[in-house]
Short mmCIF file of C-alpha atoms in Angstrom, two decimals:
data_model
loop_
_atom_site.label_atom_id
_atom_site.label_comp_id
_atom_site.label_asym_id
_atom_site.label_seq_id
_atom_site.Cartn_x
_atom_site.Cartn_y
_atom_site.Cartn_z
CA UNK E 39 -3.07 35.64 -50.75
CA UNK E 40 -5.75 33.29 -49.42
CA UNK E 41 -7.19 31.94 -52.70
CA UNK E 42 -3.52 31.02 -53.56
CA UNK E 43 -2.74 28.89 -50.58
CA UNK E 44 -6.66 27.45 -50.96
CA UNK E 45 -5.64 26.63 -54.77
CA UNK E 46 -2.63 24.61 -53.73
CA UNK E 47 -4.15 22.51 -51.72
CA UNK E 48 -6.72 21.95 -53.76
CA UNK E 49 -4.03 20.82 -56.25
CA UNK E 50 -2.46 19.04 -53.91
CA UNK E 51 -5.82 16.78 -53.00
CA UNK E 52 -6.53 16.31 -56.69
CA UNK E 53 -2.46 15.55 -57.79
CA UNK E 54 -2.25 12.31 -55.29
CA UNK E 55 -1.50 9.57 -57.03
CA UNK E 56 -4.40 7.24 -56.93
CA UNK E 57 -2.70 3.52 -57.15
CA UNK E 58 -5.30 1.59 -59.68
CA UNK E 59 -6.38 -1.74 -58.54
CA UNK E 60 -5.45 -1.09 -54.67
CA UNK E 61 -7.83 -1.68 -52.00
CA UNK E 62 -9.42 0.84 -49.65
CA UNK E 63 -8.17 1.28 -45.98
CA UNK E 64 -9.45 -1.18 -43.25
CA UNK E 65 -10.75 1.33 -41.53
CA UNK E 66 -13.26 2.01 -44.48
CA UNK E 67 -14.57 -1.29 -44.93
CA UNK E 68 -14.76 -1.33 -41.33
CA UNK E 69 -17.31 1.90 -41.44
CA UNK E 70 -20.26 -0.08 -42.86
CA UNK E 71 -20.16 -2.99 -40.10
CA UNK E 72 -19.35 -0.38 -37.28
CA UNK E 73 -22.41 1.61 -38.38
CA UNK E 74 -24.79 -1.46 -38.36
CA UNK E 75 -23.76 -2.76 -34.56
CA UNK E 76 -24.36 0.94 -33.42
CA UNK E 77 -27.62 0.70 -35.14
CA UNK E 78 -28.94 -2.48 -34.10
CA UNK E 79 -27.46 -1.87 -30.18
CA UNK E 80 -30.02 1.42 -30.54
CA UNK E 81 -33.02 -0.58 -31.71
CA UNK E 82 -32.22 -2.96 -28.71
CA UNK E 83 -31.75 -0.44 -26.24
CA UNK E 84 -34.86 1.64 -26.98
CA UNK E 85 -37.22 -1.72 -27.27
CA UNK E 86 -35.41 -2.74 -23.19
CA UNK E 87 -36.09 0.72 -22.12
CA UNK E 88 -39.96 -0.12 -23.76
CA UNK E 89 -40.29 -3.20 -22.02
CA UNK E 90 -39.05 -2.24 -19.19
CA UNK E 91 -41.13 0.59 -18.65
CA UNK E 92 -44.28 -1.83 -19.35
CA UNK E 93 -43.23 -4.15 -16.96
CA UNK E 94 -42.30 -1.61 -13.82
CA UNK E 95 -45.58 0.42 -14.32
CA UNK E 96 -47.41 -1.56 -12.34
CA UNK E 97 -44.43 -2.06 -9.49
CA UNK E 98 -44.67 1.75 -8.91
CA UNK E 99 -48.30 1.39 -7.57
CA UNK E 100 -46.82 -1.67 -5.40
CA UNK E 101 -44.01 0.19 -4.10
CA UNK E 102 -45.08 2.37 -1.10
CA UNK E 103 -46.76 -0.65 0.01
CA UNK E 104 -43.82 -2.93 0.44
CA UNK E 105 -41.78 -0.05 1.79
CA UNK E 106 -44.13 -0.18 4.46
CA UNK E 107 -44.49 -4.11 4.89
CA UNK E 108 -40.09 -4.16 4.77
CA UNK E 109 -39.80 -1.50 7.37
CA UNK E 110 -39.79 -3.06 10.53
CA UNK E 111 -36.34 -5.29 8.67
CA UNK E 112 -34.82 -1.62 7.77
CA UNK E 113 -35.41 -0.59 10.77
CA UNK E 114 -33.82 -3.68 12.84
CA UNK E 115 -31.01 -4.20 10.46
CA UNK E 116 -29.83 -0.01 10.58
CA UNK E 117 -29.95 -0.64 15.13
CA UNK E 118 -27.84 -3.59 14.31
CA UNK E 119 -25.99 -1.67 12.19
CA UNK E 120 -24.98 1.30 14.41
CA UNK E 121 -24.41 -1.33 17.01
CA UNK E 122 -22.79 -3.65 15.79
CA UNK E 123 -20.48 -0.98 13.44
CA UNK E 124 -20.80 2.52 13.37
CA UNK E 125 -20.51 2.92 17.37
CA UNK E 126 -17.13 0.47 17.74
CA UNK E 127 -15.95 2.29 14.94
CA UNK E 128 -16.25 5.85 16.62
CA UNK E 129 -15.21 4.58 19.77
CA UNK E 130 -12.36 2.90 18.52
CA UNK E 131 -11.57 6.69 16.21
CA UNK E 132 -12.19 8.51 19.64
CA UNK E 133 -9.42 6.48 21.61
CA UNK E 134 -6.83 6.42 19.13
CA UNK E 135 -7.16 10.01 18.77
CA UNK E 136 -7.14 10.61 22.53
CA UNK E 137 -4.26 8.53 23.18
CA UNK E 138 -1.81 9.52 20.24
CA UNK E 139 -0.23 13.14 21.77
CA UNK E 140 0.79 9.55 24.20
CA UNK E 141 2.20 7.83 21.52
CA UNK E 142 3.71 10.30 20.52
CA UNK E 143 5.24 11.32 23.45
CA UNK E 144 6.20 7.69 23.88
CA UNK E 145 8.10 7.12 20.72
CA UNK E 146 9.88 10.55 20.91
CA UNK E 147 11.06 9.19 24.35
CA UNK E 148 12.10 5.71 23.17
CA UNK E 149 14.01 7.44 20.19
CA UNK E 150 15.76 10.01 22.23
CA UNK E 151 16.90 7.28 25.06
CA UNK E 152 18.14 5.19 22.08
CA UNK E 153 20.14 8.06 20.44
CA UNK E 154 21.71 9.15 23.91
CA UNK E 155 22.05 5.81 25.12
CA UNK E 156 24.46 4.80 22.17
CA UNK E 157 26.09 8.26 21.88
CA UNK E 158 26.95 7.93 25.71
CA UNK E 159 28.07 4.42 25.67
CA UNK E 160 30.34 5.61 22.33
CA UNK E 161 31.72 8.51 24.46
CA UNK E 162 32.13 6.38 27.43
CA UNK E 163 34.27 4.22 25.33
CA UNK E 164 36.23 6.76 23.74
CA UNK E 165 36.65 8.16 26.96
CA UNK E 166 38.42 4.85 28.59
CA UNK E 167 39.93 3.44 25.83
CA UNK E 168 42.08 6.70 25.52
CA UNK E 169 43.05 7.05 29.57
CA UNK E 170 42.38 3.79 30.94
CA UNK E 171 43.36 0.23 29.78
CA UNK E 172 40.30 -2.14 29.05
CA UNK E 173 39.19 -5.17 30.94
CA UNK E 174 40.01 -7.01 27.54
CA UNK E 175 43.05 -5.92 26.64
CA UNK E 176 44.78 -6.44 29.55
CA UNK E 177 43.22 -10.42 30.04
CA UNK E 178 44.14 -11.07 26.14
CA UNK E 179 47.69 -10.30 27.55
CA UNK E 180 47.74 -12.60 30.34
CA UNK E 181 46.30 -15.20 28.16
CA UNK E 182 48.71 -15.04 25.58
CA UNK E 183 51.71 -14.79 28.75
CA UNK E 184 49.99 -18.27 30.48
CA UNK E 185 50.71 -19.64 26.89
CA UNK E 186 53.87 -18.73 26.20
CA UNK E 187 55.12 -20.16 29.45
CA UNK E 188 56.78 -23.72 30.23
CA UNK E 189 54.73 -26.03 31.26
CA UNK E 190 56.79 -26.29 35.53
CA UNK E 191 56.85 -22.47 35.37
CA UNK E 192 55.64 -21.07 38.61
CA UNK E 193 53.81 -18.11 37.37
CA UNK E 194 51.64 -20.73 35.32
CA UNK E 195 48.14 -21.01 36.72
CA UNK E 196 47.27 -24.26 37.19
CA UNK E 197 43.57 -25.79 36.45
CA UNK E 198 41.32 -26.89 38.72
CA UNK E 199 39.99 -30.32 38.88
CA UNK E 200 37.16 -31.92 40.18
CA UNK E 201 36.64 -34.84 42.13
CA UNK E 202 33.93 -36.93 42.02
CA UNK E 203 33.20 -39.09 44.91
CA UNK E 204 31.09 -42.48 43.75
#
């Protein structure tokens, strides 16, 4: 059953019709330059990595001597360092996280006296507006009764005026 389903794809590969006179994929003429740039970047890498290792041969003998002739600078700059950044910065973590059970305590309160705050003003309000007249109402009226009035009516408030003395 195998050499069957081998044979028809064999025919398969050899029965595609081959178009005379058409050219190969891009990809395949792209092969040939591909394969040359990975080539040539090899041959530049490897004579780098030669050159390189000519020139740093002789740094490695230099090396423990300047690591001793740049210490006292290492040593200055990584005090200045801790003091200038690494302690703020721990004392700054250490506060915050000593002080935030406060803010949160704080902000819980504030949140709390907002929510009860407005609930009991909206209950206060319910409360008198459904058993006891409001301020507002009750001068709207009088307003609108001062209007309606004749001028010479003696219910009619009269305004006040001032008097300048010059």
């Amino acid at each position: 059953m195998t050499s069957s389903s081998v044979h028809t794809t064999a025919s398969v590969a050899v029965t595609a019709p081959a178009v005379s006179g058409s050219s190969p994929p891009p990809i395949v003429q792209l092969l040939p330059i591909l394969l040359s740039i990975i080539k040539f970047s090899y041959r530049a890498i490897s004579l780098l990595a030669q050159a390189s290792s000519v020139i740093v041969a002789p740094l490695y003998l230099l090396w423990p001597l300047t690591l001793q002739l740049l210490s006292p600078i290492t040593i200055i700059l990584s005090v200045v360092l801790h003091a200038a950044v690494f302690t703020p910065c721990t004392v700054s973590y250490k506060i915050i996280a000593a002080l935030y059970p406060l803010y949160v305590f704080c902000t819980t309160a504030c949140l709390t006296g907002a929510v009860v705050g407005i609930f009991g003003r909206y209950i206060v309000v319910t409360v008198l507006g459904a058993f006891a007249p409001s301020k507002h109402t009750s001068r709207r009226k009088t307003i609108q009764t001062q209007a309606s009035l004749p001028a010479n009516h003696p219910l009619r408030r009269r305004r006040r005026r001032s008097v300048r003395i010059q």
